[in-house]
Amino acid sequence: MAYTTIDDPTIYFNTKLYTGTGSSNALTGINFQPDWVWIKRRNSAGGHMLTDVIRGVTKTIITNENGAEQTFSNGLTAFGSDGFTVGSEDGFNKASDTFVAWNWKAGGSASSNSNGSITSSVSANTTAGFSIGTYNGSGSDNTVGHGLGVAPDMIFVKCKSTAHDWVVYHSALGNAKILTLNASTAAQSATGWQSTSPTSSVFSIDNAANSLNQSGQSFVFYAMASKKGYSKFGSYTGNGNADGTFVYTGFKPAWVLYKKSSGTENWFLHDNKRQGFNPDNELLFADLSNAEGTVNRIDLLSNGFKARTSDGGINGSGATYIYMAFAESPFVTSTGIPTTAR
């Protein structure tokens, strides 16, 4: 099967840095109308605030908590053609605080998807390999349509109507393991996916997995598949050296999330805007509310990323890690033009 390189990843993913104003604040320069916005305060502690086009503006779930969806009437208040607007809520726009917003393009308004035994509502972008969906749990073995047209490599599921942990599927771990986005725990053996890998149309959820399928509760998922020149989902083994493991992605990363799957460590998150040059690629923790850290851990290169420490969070000797990465630019474009590392 031929895969077309995405030459301009910024039309599907982009990072926006801004300073809070404490009042209505229209942010532009995203390069598209975002369907999923993930906002984090940088200079002090604050939750990771996630809003998407299906659940709607003012509806937020938080990656570092297991709580139900919350309504912030002055949180993210509008999606715009080139960005979004935030109100006066501190976690989105506290005056003089610094923020980062990561933005993805899905498929706009949701459509009904009946590919699974549970009907889902899905906003899918098959070109970028990204979909957002919602469904209602039944407490029985079920399948859920994801709309990607290819098997997803990573799926995040969160119950939005009551408190349950985030559940994460990663293709490198297989269909009998889960990770928890709001916790630092290692990958756990579980039957949540019915020990069945996702297909090009559906993913499976188990009858006993309340955090995926509790009867009478509603859920949101974010499903992603690797796309050449744009996104990559994989695993690597640490070498325990300051001259750390290199991970080939086939593009210059704009955003990298990684997690030690063989043991307890946080979910580490970097992007190319904070500060955005090697070796100063600032870190945040998807499972913690901590302010931005400045420890030098990673280089973002023209064709992947490289650990610059023996720290167990990124490069423990013999430890295994999973990652997801989105591109700033492909290593080689569809016309054969190479990019260069900073």
C-alpha positions as a Python dict, from the first residue, in 0.01 Angstrom:
ca = {
    (1, 'M'): (0, 0, 0),
    (2, 'A'): (140, 343, -92),
    (3, 'Y'): (143, 616, 168),
    (4, 'T'): (151, 980, 61),
    (5, 'T'): (378, 1211, 258),
    (6, 'I'): (205, 1505, 425),
    (7, 'D'): (426, 1796, 315),
    (8, 'D'): (274, 2061, 543),
    (9, 'P'): (189, 1914, 886),
    (10, 'T'): (93, 2259, 1018),
    (11, 'I'): (-243, 2240, 843),
    (12, 'Y'): (-337, 1951, 1077),
    (13, 'F'): (-138, 2020, 1396),
    (14, 'N'): (7, 2338, 1544),
    (15, 'T'): (124, 2476, 1876),
    (16, 'K'): (20, 2821, 2000),
    (17, 'L'): (193, 3007, 2284),
    (18, 'Y'): (11, 3298, 2447),
    (19, 'T'): (-4, 3518, 2756),
    (20, 'G'): (-327, 3536, 2952),
    (21, 'T'): (-531, 3852, 2963),
    (22, 'G'): (-796, 3765, 3222),
    (23, 'S'): (-1072, 3862, 2979),
    (24, 'S'): (-1202, 3738, 2645),
    (25, 'N'): (-898, 3658, 2434),
    (26, 'A'): (-917, 3555, 2065),
    (27, 'L'): (-609, 3353, 1965),
    (28, 'T'): (-524, 3323, 1595),
    (29, 'G'): (-238, 3197, 1380),
    (30, 'I'): (-321, 2827, 1418),
    (31, 'N'): (-351, 2783, 1037),
    (32, 'F'): (-684, 2597, 1059),
    (33, 'Q'): (-1002, 2571, 1265),
    (34, 'P'): (-905, 2333, 1546),
    (35, 'D'): (-1130, 2045, 1646),
    (36, 'W'): (-927, 1945, 1952),
    (37, 'V'): (-752, 2199, 2174),
    (38, 'W'): (-529, 2095, 2468),
    (39, 'I'): (-432, 2393, 2689),
    (40, 'K'): (-177, 2399, 2973),
    (41, 'R'): (-62, 2684, 3195),
    (42, 'R'): (319, 2695, 3182),
    (43, 'N'): (454, 2924, 3452),
    (44, 'S'): (259, 2774, 3743),
    (45, 'A'): (62, 2464, 3829),
    (46, 'G'): (-266, 2404, 3650),
    (47, 'G'): (-460, 2124, 3487),
    (48, 'H'): (-432, 2011, 3125),
    (49, 'M'): (-760, 2141, 2981),
    (50, 'L'): (-900, 1954, 2679),
    (51, 'T'): (-1189, 2079, 2466),
    (52, 'D'): (-1313, 1933, 2138),
    (53, 'V'): (-1567, 2000, 1865),
    (54, 'I'): (-1796, 1708, 1956),
    (55, 'R'): (-1840, 1779, 2327),
    (56, 'G'): (-1849, 2149, 2248),
    (57, 'V'): (-1706, 2472, 2381),
    (58, 'T'): (-1695, 2520, 2760),
    (59, 'K'): (-1683, 2137, 2806),
    (60, 'T'): (-1347, 2027, 2946),
    (61, 'I'): (-1177, 1706, 3052),
    (62, 'I'): (-839, 1705, 3223),
    (63, 'T'): (-557, 1459, 3149),
    (64, 'N'): (-403, 1471, 3496),
    (65, 'E'): (-731, 1382, 3670),
    (66, 'N'): (-986, 1101, 3654),
    (67, 'G'): (-1286, 1328, 3708),
    (68, 'A'): (-1590, 1368, 3488),
    (69, 'E'): (-1625, 1638, 3225),
    (70, 'Q'): (-1653, 1989, 3367),
    (71, 'T'): (-1823, 2299, 3232),
    (72, 'F'): (-1623, 2623, 3234),
    (73, 'S'): (-1849, 2897, 3101),
    (74, 'N'): (-1541, 3123, 3072),
    (75, 'G'): (-1300, 2856, 2952),
    (76, 'L'): (-1263, 2789, 2581),
    (77, 'T'): (-1564, 2977, 2450),
    (78, 'A'): (-1539, 2951, 2070),
    (79, 'F'): (-1360, 2774, 1785),
    (80, 'G'): (-1254, 3017, 1512),
    (81, 'S'): (-1146, 2971, 1151),
    (82, 'D'): (-782, 3029, 1250),
    (83, 'G'): (-781, 2958, 1623),
    (84, 'F'): (-1004, 2980, 1929),
    (85, 'T'): (-1125, 3217, 2199),
    (86, 'V'): (-1077, 3180, 2573),
    (87, 'G'): (-1256, 3362, 2854),
    (88, 'S'): (-1153, 3469, 3202),
    (89, 'E'): (-1113, 3123, 3360),
    (90, 'D'): (-768, 3097, 3524),
    (91, 'G'): (-682, 2757, 3376),
    (92, 'F'): (-726, 2898, 3024),
    (93, 'N'): (-639, 3266, 3046),
    (94, 'K'): (-522, 3396, 3384),
    (95, 'A'): (-388, 3749, 3341),
    (96, 'S'): (-9, 3763, 3284),
    (97, 'D'): (35, 3384, 3303),
    (98, 'T'): (190, 3198, 3011),
    (99, 'F'): (7, 2918, 2828),
    (100, 'V'): (59, 2662, 2556),
    (101, 'A'): (-222, 2529, 2336),
    (102, 'W'): (-179, 2223, 2116),
    (103, 'N'): (-429, 2209, 1830),
    (104, 'W'): (-540, 1925, 1602),
    (105, 'K'): (-771, 1919, 1302),
    (106, 'A'): (-1021, 1633, 1287),
    (107, 'G'): (-1326, 1639, 1060),
    (108, 'G'): (-1539, 1921, 1196),
    (109, 'S'): (-1893, 1843, 1309),
    (110, 'A'): (-1961, 1482, 1407),
    (111, 'S'): (-2141, 1221, 1199),
    (112, 'S'): (-2318, 909, 1320),
    (113, 'N'): (-2104, 596, 1282),
    (114, 'S'): (-2275, 255, 1289),
    (115, 'N'): (-1972, 38, 1208),
    (116, 'G'): (-1962, -92, 1565),
    (117, 'S'): (-2219, -268, 1775),
    (118, 'I'): (-2247, 63, 1964),
    (119, 'T'): (-2333, 365, 1748),
    (120, 'S'): (-2076, 640, 1790),
    (121, 'S'): (-2062, 1006, 1687),
    (122, 'V'): (-1734, 1070, 1507),
    (123, 'S'): (-1537, 1361, 1364),
    (124, 'A'): (-1268, 1200, 1146),
    (125, 'N'): (-983, 1326, 933),
    (126, 'T'): (-865, 1023, 736),
    (127, 'T'): (-583, 1217, 567),
    (128, 'A'): (-427, 1310, 901),
    (129, 'G'): (-522, 982, 1073),
    (130, 'F'): (-710, 1146, 1360),
    (131, 'S'): (-1065, 1110, 1488),
    (132, 'I'): (-1267, 1224, 1787),
    (133, 'G'): (-1571, 1026, 1893),
    (134, 'T'): (-1830, 976, 2163),
    (135, 'Y'): (-2039, 674, 2259),
    (136, 'N'): (-2255, 542, 2541),
    (137, 'G'): (-2146, 239, 2742),
    (138, 'S'): (-2361, -73, 2763),
    (139, 'G'): (-2177, -305, 3002),
    (140, 'S'): (-2165, -574, 2730),
    (141, 'D'): (-1885, -674, 2493),
    (142, 'N'): (-1903, -418, 2214),
    (143, 'T'): (-1724, -260, 1923),
    (144, 'V'): (-1704, 113, 1850),
    (145, 'G'): (-1660, 275, 1508),
    (146, 'H'): (-1366, 517, 1493),
    (147, 'G'): (-1390, 648, 1135),
    (148, 'L'): (-1020, 638, 1041),
    (149, 'G'): (-1035, 384, 760),
    (150, 'V'): (-713, 228, 895),
    (151, 'A'): (-639, 61, 1229),
    (152, 'P'): (-548, 320, 1493),
    (153, 'D'): (-208, 302, 1661),
    (154, 'M'): (-318, 488, 1972),
    (155, 'I'): (-655, 546, 2139),
    (156, 'F'): (-732, 760, 2444),
    (157, 'V'): (-1068, 691, 2610),
    (158, 'K'): (-1222, 893, 2893),
    (159, 'C'): (-1558, 854, 3064),
    (160, 'K'): (-1704, 1202, 3059),
    (161, 'S'): (-2014, 1149, 3272),
    (162, 'T'): (-1852, 1011, 3591),
    (163, 'A'): (-1509, 963, 3744),
    (164, 'H'): (-1296, 695, 3577),
    (165, 'D'): (-929, 679, 3484),
    (166, 'W'): (-816, 756, 3132),
    (167, 'V'): (-750, 435, 2935),
    (168, 'V'): (-483, 425, 2663),
    (169, 'Y'): (-429, 171, 2386),
    (170, 'H'): (-95, 167, 2203),
    (171, 'S'): (-19, -68, 1915),
    (172, 'A'): (336, -128, 2044),
    (173, 'L'): (190, -278, 2364),
    (174, 'G'): (-71, -489, 2189),
    (175, 'N'): (-432, -564, 2267),
    (176, 'A'): (-383, -715, 2615),
    (177, 'K'): (-224, -410, 2780),
    (178, 'I'): (-344, -66, 2885),
    (179, 'L'): (-182, 250, 3011),
    (180, 'T'): (-343, 515, 3231),
    (181, 'L'): (-291, 873, 3111),
    (182, 'N'): (-363, 1030, 3449),
    (183, 'A'): (-115, 804, 3633),
    (184, 'S'): (254, 712, 3619),
    (185, 'T'): (196, 337, 3646),
    (186, 'A'): (350, 86, 3407),
    (187, 'A'): (148, -83, 3135),
    (188, 'Q'): (-99, -326, 3291),
    (189, 'S'): (-235, -653, 3159),
    (190, 'A'): (-608, -608, 3104),
    (191, 'T'): (-898, -741, 2899),
    (192, 'G'): (-1041, -394, 2830),
    (193, 'W'): (-986, -432, 2454),
    (194, 'Q'): (-1124, -788, 2457),
    (195, 'S'): (-767, -895, 2365),
    (196, 'T'): (-864, -787, 2014),
    (197, 'S'): (-666, -539, 1807),
    (198, 'P'): (-848, -247, 1644),
    (199, 'T'): (-946, -290, 1282),
    (200, 'S'): (-976, -33, 1006),
    (201, 'S'): (-1330, 42, 1124),
    (202, 'V'): (-1373, -44, 1496),
    (203, 'F'): (-1207, -98, 1831),
    (204, 'S'): (-1334, -346, 2090),
    (205, 'I'): (-1435, -278, 2451),
    (206, 'D'): (-1492, -535, 2725),
    (207, 'N'): (-1811, -590, 2923),
    (208, 'A'): (-1633, -563, 3259),
    (209, 'A'): (-1423, -254, 3188),
    (210, 'N'): (-1617, 27, 3356),
    (211, 'S'): (-1360, 288, 3250),
    (212, 'L'): (-1435, 195, 2887),
    (213, 'N'): (-1792, 66, 2886),
    (214, 'Q'): (-1992, 122, 3205),
    (215, 'S'): (-2361, 90, 3135),
    (216, 'G'): (-2543, 423, 3128),
    (217, 'Q'): (-2225, 632, 3110),
    (218, 'S'): (-2094, 840, 2819),
    (219, 'F'): (-1740, 835, 2681),
    (220, 'V'): (-1512, 1033, 2452),
    (221, 'F'): (-1221, 889, 2255),
    (222, 'Y'): (-932, 1025, 2049),
    (223, 'A'): (-800, 775, 1791),
    (224, 'M'): (-481, 820, 1588),
    (225, 'A'): (-294, 634, 1316),
    (226, 'S'): (59, 690, 1185),
    (227, 'K'): (80, 900, 869),
    (228, 'K'): (404, 940, 674),
    (229, 'G'): (562, 1279, 728),
    (230, 'Y'): (304, 1377, 991),
    (231, 'S'): (264, 1134, 1283),
    (232, 'K'): (435, 831, 1433),
    (233, 'F'): (345, 596, 1718),
    (234, 'G'): (605, 347, 1831),
    (235, 'S'): (835, 216, 2102),
    (236, 'Y'): (1204, 214, 2183),
    (237, 'T'): (1448, 70, 2438),
    (238, 'G'): (1661, 294, 2658),
    (239, 'N'): (2040, 256, 2672),
    (240, 'G'): (2106, 422, 3007),
    (241, 'N'): (2367, 659, 2862),
    (242, 'A'): (2383, 1038, 2848),
    (243, 'D'): (2433, 987, 2473),
    (244, 'G'): (2087, 841, 2458),
    (245, 'T'): (1874, 635, 2225),
    (246, 'F'): (1782, 788, 1890),
    (247, 'V'): (1423, 732, 1772),
    (248, 'Y'): (1357, 762, 1399),
    (249, 'T'): (1021, 915, 1309),
    (250, 'G'): (1079, 1019, 947),
    (251, 'F'): (1012, 1385, 1027),
    (252, 'K'): (1123, 1677, 1242),
    (253, 'P'): (899, 1649, 1551),
    (254, 'A'): (683, 1940, 1656),
    (255, 'W'): (535, 1749, 1952),
    (256, 'V'): (645, 1436, 2140),
    (257, 'L'): (472, 1251, 2423),
    (258, 'Y'): (651, 950, 2573),
    (259, 'K'): (601, 715, 2867),
    (260, 'K'): (804, 433, 3020),
    (261, 'S'): (578, 133, 2968),
    (262, 'S'): (791, -121, 3155),
    (263, 'G'): (782, 67, 3487),
    (264, 'T'): (658, 365, 3682),
    (265, 'E'): (737, 705, 3527),
    (266, 'N'): (543, 1015, 3429),
    (267, 'W'): (411, 1102, 3083),
    (268, 'F'): (662, 1354, 2944),
    (269, 'L'): (562, 1610, 2681),
    (270, 'H'): (776, 1838, 2461),
    (271, 'D'): (710, 2064, 2164),
    (272, 'N'): (907, 2281, 1922),
    (273, 'K'): (787, 2616, 2057),
    (274, 'R'): (893, 2597, 2426),
    (275, 'Q'): (1187, 2707, 2386),
    (276, 'G'): (1209, 2516, 2065),
    (277, 'F'): (1581, 2474, 2005),
    (278, 'N'): (1823, 2200, 2106),
    (279, 'P'): (1894, 2119, 2380),
    (280, 'D'): (1640, 2354, 2541),
    (281, 'N'): (1315, 2174, 2474),
    (282, 'E'): (1107, 2241, 2785),
    (283, 'L'): (901, 1963, 2943),
    (284, 'L'): (553, 1924, 3083),
    (285, 'F'): (387, 1618, 3237),
    (286, 'A'): (54, 1504, 3092),
    (287, 'D'): (-31, 1325, 3418),
    (288, 'L'): (66, 1614, 3650),
    (289, 'S'): (-44, 1974, 3695),
    (290, 'N'): (318, 2090, 3747),
    (291, 'A'): (453, 2405, 3591),
    (292, 'E'): (688, 2376, 3296),
    (293, 'G'): (1030, 2226, 3367),
    (294, 'T'): (1362, 2325, 3212),
    (295, 'V'): (1572, 2008, 3246),
    (296, 'N'): (1741, 1925, 2915),
    (297, 'R'): (1623, 1577, 2819),
    (298, 'I'): (1565, 1558, 2446),
    (299, 'D'): (1686, 1685, 2109),
    (300, 'L'): (1431, 1729, 1831),
    (301, 'L'): (1610, 1641, 1507),
    (302, 'S'): (1528, 1652, 1135),
    (303, 'N'): (1428, 1285, 1129),
    (304, 'G'): (1339, 1198, 1489),
    (305, 'F'): (1433, 1264, 1849),
    (306, 'K'): (1722, 1167, 2074),
    (307, 'A'): (1747, 1128, 2451),
    (308, 'R'): (2017, 1344, 2610),
    (309, 'T'): (2017, 1191, 2957),
    (310, 'S'): (2023, 853, 3130),
    (311, 'D'): (1719, 952, 3336),
    (312, 'G'): (1468, 670, 3375),
    (313, 'G'): (1183, 885, 3249),
    (314, 'I'): (1323, 876, 2895),
    (315, 'N'): (1627, 647, 2870),
    (316, 'G'): (1667, 391, 3148),
    (317, 'S'): (1895, 102, 3058),
    (318, 'G'): (1688, -180, 2907),
    (319, 'A'): (1359, -2, 2983),
    (320, 'T'): (1089, 14, 2718),
    (321, 'Y'): (900, 328, 2622),
    (322, 'I'): (606, 412, 2401),
    (323, 'Y'): (572, 743, 2223),
    (324, 'M'): (351, 950, 1997),
    (325, 'A'): (491, 1228, 1781),
    (326, 'F'): (356, 1487, 1539),
    (327, 'A'): (562, 1664, 1276),
    (328, 'E'): (691, 2012, 1213),
    (329, 'S'): (808, 1904, 868),
    (330, 'P'): (881, 1571, 696),
    (331, 'F'): (1244, 1453, 668),
    (332, 'V'): (1196, 1435, 291),
    (333, 'T'): (894, 1589, 121),
    (334, 'S'): (691, 1423, -153),
    (335, 'T'): (904, 1616, -406),
    (336, 'G'): (1231, 1485, -258),
    (337, 'I'): (1333, 1802, -75),
    (338, 'P'): (1509, 1725, 259),
    (339, 'T'): (1465, 1925, 578),
    (340, 'T'): (1744, 2018, 817),
    (341, 'A'): (1775, 1997, 1195),
    (342, 'R'): (1793, 2312, 1398),
}
